[in-house]
mmCIF file of C-alpha atoms in Angstrom:
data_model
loop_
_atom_site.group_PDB
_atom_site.id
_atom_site.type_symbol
_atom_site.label_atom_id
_atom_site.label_comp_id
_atom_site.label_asym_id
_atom_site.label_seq_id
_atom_site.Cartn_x
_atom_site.Cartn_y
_atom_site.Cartn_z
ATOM 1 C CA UNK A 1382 133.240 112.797 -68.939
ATOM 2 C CA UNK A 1383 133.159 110.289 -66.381
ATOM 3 C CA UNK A 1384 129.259 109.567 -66.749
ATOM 4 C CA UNK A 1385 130.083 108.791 -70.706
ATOM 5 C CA UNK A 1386 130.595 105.416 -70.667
ATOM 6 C CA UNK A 1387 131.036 104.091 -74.260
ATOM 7 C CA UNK A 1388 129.036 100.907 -74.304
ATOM 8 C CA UNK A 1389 125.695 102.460 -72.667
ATOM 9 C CA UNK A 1390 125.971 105.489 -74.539
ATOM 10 C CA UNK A 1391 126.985 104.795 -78.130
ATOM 11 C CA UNK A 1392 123.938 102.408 -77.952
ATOM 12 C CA UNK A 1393 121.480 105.658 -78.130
ATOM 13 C CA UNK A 1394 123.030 106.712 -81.539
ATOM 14 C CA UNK A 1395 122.313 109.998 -80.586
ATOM 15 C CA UNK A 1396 124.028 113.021 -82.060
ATOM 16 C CA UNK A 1397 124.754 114.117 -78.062
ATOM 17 C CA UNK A 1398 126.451 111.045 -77.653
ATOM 18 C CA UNK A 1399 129.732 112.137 -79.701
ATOM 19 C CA UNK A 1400 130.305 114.616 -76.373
ATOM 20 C CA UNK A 1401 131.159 111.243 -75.027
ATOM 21 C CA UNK A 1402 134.287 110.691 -78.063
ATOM 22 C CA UNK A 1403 135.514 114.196 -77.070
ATOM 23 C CA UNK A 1404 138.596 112.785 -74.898
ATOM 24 C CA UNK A 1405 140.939 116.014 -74.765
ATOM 25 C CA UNK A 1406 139.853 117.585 -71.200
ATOM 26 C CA UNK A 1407 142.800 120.317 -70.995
ATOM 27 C CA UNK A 1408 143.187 123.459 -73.025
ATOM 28 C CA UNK A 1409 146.734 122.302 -72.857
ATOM 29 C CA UNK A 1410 145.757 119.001 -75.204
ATOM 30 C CA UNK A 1411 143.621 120.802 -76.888
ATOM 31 C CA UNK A 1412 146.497 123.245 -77.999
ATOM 32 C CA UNK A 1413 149.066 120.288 -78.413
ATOM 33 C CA UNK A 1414 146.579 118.501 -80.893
ATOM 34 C CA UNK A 1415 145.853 121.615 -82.869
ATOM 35 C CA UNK A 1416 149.399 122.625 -83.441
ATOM 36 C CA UNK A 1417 150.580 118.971 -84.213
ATOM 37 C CA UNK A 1418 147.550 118.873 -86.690
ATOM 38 C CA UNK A 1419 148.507 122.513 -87.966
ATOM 39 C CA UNK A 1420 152.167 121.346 -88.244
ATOM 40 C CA UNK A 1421 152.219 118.194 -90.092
ATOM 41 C CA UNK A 1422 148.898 118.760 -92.252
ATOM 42 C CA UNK A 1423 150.480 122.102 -93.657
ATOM 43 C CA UNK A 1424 153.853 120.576 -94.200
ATOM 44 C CA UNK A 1425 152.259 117.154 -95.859
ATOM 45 C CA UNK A 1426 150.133 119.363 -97.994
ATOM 46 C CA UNK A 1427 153.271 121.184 -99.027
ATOM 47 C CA UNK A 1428 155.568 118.259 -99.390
ATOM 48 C CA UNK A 1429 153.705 116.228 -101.636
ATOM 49 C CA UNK A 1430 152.147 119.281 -103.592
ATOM 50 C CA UNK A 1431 155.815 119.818 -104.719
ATOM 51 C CA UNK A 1432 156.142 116.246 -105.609
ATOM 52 C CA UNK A 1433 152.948 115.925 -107.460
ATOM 53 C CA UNK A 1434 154.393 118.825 -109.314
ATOM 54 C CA UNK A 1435 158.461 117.483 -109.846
ATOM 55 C CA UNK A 1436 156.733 114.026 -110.923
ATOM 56 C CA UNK A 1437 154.339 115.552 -113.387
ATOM 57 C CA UNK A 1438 156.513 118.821 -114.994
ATOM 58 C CA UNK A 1439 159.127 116.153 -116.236
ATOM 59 C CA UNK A 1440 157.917 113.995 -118.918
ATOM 60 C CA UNK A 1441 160.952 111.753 -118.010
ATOM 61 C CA UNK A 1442 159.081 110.676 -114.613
ATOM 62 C CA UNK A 1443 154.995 110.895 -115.009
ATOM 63 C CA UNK A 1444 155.629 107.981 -117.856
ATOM 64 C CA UNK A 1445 157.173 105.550 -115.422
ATOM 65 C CA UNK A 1446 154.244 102.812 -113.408
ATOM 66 C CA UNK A 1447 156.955 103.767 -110.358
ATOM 67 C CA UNK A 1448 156.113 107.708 -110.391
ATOM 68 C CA UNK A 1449 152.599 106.929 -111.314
ATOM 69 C CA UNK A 1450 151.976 105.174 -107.894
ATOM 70 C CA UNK A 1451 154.113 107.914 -106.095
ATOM 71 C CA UNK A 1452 151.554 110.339 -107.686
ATOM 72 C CA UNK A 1453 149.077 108.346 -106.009
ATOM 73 C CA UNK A 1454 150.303 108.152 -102.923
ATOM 74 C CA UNK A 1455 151.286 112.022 -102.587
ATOM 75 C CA UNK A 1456 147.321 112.496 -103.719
ATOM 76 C CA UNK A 1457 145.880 110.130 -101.297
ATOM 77 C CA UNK A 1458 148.047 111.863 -98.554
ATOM 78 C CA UNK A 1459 147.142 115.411 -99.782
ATOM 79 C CA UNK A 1460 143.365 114.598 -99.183
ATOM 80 C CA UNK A 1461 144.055 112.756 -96.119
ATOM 81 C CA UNK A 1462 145.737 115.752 -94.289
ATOM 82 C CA UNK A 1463 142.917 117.692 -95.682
ATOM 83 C CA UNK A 1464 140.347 115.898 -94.439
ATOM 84 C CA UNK A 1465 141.754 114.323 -91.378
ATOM 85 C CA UNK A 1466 142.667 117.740 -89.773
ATOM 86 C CA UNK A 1467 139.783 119.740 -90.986
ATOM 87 C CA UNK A 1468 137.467 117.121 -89.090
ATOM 88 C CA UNK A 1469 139.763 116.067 -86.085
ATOM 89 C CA UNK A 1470 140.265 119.645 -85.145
ATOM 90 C CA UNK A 1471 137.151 120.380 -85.353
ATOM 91 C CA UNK A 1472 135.243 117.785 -83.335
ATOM 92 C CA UNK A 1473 138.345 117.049 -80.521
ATOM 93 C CA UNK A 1474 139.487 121.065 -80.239
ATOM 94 C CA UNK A 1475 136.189 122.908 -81.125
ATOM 95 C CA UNK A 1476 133.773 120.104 -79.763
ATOM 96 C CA UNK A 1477 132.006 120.644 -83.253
ATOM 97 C CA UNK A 1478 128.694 118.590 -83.322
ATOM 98 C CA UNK A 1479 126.192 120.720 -85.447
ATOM 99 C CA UNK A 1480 126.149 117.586 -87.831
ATOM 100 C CA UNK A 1481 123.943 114.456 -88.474
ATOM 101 C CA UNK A 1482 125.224 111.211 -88.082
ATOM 102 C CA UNK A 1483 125.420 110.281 -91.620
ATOM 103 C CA UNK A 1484 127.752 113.728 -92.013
ATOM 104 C CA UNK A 1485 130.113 112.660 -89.520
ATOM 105 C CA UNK A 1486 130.525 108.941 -90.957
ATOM 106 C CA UNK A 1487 130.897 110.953 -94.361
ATOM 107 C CA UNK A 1488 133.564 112.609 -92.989
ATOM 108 C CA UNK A 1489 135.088 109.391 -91.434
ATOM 109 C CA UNK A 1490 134.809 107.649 -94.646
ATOM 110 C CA UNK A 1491 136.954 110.533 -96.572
ATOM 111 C CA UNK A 1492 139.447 110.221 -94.013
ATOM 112 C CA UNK A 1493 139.701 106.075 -94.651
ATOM 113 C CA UNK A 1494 139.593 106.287 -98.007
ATOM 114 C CA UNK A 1495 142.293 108.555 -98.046
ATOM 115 C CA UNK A 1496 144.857 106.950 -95.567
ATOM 116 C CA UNK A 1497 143.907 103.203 -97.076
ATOM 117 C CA UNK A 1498 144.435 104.580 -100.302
ATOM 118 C CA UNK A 1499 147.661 105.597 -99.538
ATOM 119 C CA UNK A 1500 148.472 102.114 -97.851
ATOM 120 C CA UNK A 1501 147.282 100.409 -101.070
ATOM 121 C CA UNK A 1502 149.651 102.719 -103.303
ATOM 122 C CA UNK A 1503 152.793 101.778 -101.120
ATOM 123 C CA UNK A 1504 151.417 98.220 -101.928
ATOM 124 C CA UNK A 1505 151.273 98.956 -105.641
ATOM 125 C CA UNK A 1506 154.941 100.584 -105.696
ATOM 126 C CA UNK A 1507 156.307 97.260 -103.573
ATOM 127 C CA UNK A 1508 154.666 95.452 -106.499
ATOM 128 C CA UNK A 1509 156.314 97.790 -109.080
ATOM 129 C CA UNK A 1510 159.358 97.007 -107.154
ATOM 130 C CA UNK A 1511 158.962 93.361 -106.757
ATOM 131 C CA UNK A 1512 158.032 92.715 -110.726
ATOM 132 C CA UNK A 1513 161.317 94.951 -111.627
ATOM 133 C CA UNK A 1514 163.703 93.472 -109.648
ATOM 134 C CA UNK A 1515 162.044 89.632 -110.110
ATOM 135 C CA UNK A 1516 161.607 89.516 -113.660
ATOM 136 C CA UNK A 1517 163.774 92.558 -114.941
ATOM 137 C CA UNK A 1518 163.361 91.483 -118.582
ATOM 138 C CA UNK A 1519 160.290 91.287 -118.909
ATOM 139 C CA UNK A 1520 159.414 94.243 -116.836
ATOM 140 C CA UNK A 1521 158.198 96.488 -119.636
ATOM 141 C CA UNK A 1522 155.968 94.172 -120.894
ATOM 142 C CA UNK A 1523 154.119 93.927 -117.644
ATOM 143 C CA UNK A 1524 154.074 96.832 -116.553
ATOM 144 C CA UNK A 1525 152.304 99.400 -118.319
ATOM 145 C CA UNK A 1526 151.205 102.890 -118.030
ATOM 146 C CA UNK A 1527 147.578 101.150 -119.077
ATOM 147 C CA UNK A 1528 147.868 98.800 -115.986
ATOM 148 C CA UNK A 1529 149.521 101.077 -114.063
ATOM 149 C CA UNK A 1530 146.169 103.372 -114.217
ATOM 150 C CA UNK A 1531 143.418 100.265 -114.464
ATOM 151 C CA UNK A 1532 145.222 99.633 -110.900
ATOM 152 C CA UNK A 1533 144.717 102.731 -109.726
ATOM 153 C CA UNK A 1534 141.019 102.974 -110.622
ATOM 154 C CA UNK A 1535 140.568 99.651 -108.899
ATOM 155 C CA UNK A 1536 142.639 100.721 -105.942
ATOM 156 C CA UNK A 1537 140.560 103.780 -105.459
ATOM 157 C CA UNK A 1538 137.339 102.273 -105.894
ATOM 158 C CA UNK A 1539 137.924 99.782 -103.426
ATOM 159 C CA UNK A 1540 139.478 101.473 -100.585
ATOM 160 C CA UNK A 1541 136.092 104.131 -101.273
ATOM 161 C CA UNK A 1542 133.674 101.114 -101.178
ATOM 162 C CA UNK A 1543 135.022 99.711 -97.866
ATOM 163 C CA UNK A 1544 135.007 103.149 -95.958
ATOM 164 C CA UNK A 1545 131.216 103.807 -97.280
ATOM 165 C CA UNK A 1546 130.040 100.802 -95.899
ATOM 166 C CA UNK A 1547 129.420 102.695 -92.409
ATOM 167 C CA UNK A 1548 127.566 105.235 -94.503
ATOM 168 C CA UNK A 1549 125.429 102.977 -96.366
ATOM 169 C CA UNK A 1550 123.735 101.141 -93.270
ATOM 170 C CA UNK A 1551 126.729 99.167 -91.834
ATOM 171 C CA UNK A 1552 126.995 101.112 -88.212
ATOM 172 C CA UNK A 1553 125.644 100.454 -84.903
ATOM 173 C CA UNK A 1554 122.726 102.777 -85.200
ATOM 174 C CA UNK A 1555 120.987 100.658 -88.244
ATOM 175 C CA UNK A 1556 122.273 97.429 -87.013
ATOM 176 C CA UNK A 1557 121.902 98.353 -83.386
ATOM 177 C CA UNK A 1558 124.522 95.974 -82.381
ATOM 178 C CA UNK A 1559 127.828 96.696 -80.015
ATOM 179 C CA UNK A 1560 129.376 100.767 -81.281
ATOM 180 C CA UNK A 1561 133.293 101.157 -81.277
ATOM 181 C CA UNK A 1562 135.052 102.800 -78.197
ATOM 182 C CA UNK A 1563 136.935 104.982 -80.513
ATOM 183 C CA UNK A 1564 134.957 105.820 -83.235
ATOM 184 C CA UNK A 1565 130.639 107.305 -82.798
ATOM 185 C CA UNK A 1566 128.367 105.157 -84.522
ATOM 186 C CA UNK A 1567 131.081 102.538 -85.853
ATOM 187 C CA UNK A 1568 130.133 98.926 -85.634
ATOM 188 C CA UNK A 1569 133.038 96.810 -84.158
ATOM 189 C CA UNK A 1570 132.541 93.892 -86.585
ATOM 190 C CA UNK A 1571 132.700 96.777 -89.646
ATOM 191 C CA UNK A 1572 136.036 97.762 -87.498
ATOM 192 C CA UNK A 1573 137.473 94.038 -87.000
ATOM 193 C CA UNK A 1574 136.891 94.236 -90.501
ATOM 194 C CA UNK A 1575 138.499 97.155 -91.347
ATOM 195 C CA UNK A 1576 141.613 96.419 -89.207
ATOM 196 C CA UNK A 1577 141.831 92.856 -91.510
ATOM 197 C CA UNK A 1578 141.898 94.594 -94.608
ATOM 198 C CA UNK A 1579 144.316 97.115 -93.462
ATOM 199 C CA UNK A 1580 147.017 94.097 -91.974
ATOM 200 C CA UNK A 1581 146.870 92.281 -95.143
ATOM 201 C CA UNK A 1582 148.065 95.230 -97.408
ATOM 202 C CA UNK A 1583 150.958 95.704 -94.481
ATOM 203 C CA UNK A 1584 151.637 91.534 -95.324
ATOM 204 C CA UNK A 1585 151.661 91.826 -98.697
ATOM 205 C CA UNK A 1586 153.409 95.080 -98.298
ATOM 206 C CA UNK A 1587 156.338 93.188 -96.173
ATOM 207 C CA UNK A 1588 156.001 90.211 -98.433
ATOM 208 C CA UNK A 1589 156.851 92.236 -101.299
ATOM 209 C CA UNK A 1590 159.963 94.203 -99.671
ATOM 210 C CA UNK A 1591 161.153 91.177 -98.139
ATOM 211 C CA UNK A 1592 161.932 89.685 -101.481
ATOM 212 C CA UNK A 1593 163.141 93.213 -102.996
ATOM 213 C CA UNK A 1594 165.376 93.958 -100.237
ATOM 214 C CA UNK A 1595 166.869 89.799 -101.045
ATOM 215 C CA UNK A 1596 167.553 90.543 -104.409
ATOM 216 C CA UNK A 1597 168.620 93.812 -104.141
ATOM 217 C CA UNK A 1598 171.690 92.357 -101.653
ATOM 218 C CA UNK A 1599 171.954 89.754 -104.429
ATOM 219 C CA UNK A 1600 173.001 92.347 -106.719
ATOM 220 C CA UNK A 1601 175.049 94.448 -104.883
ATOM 221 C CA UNK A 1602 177.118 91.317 -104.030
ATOM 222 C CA UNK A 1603 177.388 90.773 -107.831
ATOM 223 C CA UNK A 1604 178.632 94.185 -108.707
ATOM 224 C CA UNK A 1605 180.968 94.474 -105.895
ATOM 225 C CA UNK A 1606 182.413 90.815 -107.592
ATOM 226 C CA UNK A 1607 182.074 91.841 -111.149
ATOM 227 C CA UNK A 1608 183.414 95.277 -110.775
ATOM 228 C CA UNK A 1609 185.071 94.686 -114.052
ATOM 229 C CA UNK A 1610 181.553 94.981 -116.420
ATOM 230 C CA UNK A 1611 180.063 98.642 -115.902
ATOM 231 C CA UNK A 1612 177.040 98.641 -118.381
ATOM 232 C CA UNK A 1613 173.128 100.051 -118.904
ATOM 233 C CA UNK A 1614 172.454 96.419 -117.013
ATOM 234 C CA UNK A 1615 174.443 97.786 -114.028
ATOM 235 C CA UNK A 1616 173.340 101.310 -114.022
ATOM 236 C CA UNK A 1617 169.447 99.785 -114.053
ATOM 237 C CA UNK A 1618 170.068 97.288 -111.016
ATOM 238 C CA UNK A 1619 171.920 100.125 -109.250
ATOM 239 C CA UNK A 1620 168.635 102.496 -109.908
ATOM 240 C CA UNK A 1621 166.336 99.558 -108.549
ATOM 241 C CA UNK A 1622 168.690 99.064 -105.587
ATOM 242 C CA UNK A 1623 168.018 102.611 -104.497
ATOM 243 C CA UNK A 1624 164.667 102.959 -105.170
ATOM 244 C CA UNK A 1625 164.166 99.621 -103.079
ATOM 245 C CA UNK A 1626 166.180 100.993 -100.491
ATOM 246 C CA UNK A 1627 163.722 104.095 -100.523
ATOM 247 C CA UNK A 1628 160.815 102.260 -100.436
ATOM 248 C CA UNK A 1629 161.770 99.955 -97.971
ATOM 249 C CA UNK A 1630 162.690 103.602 -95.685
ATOM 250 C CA UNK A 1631 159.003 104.442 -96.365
ATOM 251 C CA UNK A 1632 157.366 101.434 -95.149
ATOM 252 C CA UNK A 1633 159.624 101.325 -91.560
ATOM 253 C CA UNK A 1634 158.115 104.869 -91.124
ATOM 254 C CA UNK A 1635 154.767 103.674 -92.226
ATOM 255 C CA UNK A 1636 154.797 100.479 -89.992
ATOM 256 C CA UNK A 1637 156.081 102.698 -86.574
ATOM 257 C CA UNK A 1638 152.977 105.605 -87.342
ATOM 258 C CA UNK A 1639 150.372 103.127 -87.707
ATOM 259 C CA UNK A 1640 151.550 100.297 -85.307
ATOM 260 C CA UNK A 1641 150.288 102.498 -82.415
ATOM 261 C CA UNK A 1642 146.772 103.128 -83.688
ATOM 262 C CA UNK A 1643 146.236 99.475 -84.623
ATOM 263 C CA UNK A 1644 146.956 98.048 -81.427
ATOM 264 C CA UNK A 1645 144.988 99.962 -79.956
ATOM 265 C CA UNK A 1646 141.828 99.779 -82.216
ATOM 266 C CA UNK A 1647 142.662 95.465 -81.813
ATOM 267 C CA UNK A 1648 142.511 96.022 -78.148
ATOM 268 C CA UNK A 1649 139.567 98.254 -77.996
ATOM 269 C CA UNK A 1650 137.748 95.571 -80.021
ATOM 270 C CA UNK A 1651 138.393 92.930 -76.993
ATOM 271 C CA UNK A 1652 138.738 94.862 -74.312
ATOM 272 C CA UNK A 1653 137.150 98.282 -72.806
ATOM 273 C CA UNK A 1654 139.430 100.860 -72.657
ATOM 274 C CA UNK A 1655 139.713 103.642 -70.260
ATOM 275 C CA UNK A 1656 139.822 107.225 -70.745
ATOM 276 C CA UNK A 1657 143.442 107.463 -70.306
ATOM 277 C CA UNK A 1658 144.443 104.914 -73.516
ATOM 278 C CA UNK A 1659 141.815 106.416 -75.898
ATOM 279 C CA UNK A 1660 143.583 110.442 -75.273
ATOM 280 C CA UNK A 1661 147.171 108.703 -76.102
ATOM 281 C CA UNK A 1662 144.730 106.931 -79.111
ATOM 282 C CA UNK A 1663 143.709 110.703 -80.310
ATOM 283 C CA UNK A 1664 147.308 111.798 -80.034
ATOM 284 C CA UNK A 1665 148.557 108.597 -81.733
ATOM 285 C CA UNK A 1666 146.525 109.019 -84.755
ATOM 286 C CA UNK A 1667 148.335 111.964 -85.742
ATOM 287 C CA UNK A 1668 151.244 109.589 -86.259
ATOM 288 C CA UNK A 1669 149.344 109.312 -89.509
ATOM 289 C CA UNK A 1670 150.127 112.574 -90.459
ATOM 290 C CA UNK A 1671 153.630 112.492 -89.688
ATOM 291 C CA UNK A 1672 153.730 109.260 -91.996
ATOM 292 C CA UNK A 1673 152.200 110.889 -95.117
ATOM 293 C CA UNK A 1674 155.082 114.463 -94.194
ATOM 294 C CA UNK A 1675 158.010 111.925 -93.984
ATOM 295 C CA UNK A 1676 157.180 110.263 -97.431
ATOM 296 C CA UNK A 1677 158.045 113.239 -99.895
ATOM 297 C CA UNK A 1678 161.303 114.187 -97.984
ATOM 298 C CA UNK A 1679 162.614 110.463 -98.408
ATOM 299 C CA UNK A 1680 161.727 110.708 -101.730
ATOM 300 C CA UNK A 1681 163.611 113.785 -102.418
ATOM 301 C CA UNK A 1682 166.956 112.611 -100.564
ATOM 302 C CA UNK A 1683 166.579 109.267 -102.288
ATOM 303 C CA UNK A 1684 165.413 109.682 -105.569
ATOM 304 C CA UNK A 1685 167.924 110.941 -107.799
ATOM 305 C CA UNK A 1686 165.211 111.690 -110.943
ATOM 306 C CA UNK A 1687 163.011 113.897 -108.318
ATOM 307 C CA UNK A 1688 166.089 115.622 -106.320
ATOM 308 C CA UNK A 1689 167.507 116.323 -109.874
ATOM 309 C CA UNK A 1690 163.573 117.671 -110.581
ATOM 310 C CA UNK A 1691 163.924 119.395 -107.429
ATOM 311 C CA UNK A 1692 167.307 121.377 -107.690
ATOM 312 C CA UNK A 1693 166.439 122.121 -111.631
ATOM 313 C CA UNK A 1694 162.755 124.016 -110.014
ATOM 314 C CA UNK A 1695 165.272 125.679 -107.072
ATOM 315 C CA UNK A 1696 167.073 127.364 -110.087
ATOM 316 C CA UNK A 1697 164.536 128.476 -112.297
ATOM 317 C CA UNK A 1698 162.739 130.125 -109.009
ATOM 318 C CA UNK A 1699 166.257 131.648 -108.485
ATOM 319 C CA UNK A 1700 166.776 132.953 -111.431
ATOM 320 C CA UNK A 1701 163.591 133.792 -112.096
ATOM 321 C CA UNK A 1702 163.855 135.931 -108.710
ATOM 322 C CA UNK A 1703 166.875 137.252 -109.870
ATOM 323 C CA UNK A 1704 165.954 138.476 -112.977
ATOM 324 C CA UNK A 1705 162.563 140.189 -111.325
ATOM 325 C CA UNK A 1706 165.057 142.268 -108.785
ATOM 326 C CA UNK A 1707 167.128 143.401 -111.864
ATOM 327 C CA UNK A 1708 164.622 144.811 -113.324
ATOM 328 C CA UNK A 1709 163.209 147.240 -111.314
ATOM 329 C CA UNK A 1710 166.959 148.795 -111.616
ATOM 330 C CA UNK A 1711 167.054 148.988 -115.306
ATOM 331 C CA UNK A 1712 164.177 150.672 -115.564
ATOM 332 C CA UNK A 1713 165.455 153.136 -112.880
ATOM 333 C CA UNK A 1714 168.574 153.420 -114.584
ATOM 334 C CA UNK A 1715 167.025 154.205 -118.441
ATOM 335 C CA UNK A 1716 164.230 156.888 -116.549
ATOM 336 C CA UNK A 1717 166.995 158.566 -115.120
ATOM 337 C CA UNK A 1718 168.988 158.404 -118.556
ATOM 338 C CA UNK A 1719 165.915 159.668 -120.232
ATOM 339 C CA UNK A 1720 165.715 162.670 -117.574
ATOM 340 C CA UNK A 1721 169.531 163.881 -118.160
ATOM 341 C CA UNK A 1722 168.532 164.121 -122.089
#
């Protein structure tokens, strides 16, 4: 590994080159990446299956914009565990590179799409928020289920657009200008780029909280005042004081698993970085997975539709486990009946 140095290599855009990218020496971090990987990709696949499935088997919560862009975001983070630890596992553990160049940016470009997606639809619900709580009136009227999907589709097709640009001739090999430190064949303006786009959704993100998180202490100072008038106004401004609450849990997990990562794709950009920084890079960027695991367990301790959702499904599987060890014994019971006659 010492004779891969980034710079000189990269610059042959040569499928042998990626040898160079493949920073875990050890079997040791080899194993510790796999099982982290293993770990957090089965459990995020799990978690936000089951929420996918609470949010869309009640009618109550697949009709609300809010549930809509939860949907999204469990999605996005299904397809980013998917594809994140299907290709990270393969090329840092199994040193995988029977692939082409415009494979492995394929691959890289699922794995953007997917995690900005999921940025953009924690952007979307901070919106959600930030119209509901700012202009509670006329929230309805604004926000539609018709919106709510046209902003979706435009969501989607954007974060897709920016990660294909690698893909479709902006990299280092077509351009042959300066390749990432961190990523094969990745231009470092395309990254500069990328890094931009990602820190403004985070601003608008914390923009958007900022201002929920104001008026949600704004009402909780007005009910504890005016204890006296307990009404459908209350009960709504308590419900969007949770939820902001919840939301405002999600994005302090999301900001500590991707601060790492960013800094050190900023610093890579100005600075060479040595062997050392870009292994704690490859073990930072599962961060990313713990981020998308964390996000369906907040929502089930926080939101009181999906925990409802959630202990309602807990039952029927009980009882529907019940009733499947009962009767095995009844039908003992009337063969042995029929046996005696």
């Amino acid at each position: 590994m010492d004779i891969c140095k980034a710079h000189e290599n990269a610059s042959k855009c040569s499928v042998n080159t990626m040898e160079c990218f493949m920073v875990l020496s050890t079997q040791a971090q080899k194993i510790s990446i796999a099982t982290l990987c293993g770990l957090f990709g089965t459990l995020c696949i799990f978690e936000n299956s089951l929420v996918l499935y609470l949010i869309f088997s009640s009618p109550g919560t697949r009709r609300k914009p809010s549930y809509i862009f939860i949907s999204s975001l469990a999605l996005a983070d299904i397809l980013a565990s998917i594809i994140f630890v299907c290709s990270f596992v393969n090329f840092h553990v199994f040193n995988e590179i029977d692939f082409s160049k415009e494979m492995f940016l394929l691959q890289l470009g699922g794995v953007n799409t997917s995690f900005s997606a999921s940025l953009s639809s924690l952007l979307l619900t901070a919106l959600d928020r930030y119209i509901s709580i700012s202009r509670p009136s006329e929230y309805k009227l604004l926000m539609t289920r018709k919106r709510a999907w046209i902003a979706l589709v435009v969501l989607w097709v954007t974060c897709a657009t920016i990660a294909s640009l690698p893909l479709l001739g902006w990299n280092c090999c077509t351009l042959n200008s300066t390749c990432s430190e961190l990523f094969p064949f990745v231009d470092d303006n395309y990254l500069s780029i990328w890094i931009c786009f990602i820190m403004v959704l985070l601003g608008c993100i914390i923009y958007a909280y900022t201002h929920v998180l104001w008026r949600a202490h704004q009402h909780v100072a007005y009910m504890e005042k005016y204890q006296v008038q307990v009404g459908k106004q209350n009960t709504r401004m308590r419900m969007d004081v949770m939820l902001a609450k919840t939301l405002v849990m999600v994005l302090t997990v999301l900001v500590l698993c991707w601060s790492p990562i960013l800094v050190l794709m900023i610093y890579s950009i100005f600075a060479r970085l040595s062997n050392h920084l870009r292994k704690v890079f490859a073990f930072c960027s599962t961060l990313c997975l713990l981020n998308s695991m964390v996000n369906p367990i907040i929502y089930a301790l926080r939101s009181k539709e999906l925990y409802s959702s959630l202990r309602m499904a807990f039952s029927r599987f009980r009882r529907q486990l019940k009733a499947s060890e009962e009767s095995p014994e009844v039908e003992s019971t009337h063969k042995s009946s029929m046996i005696e006659t």
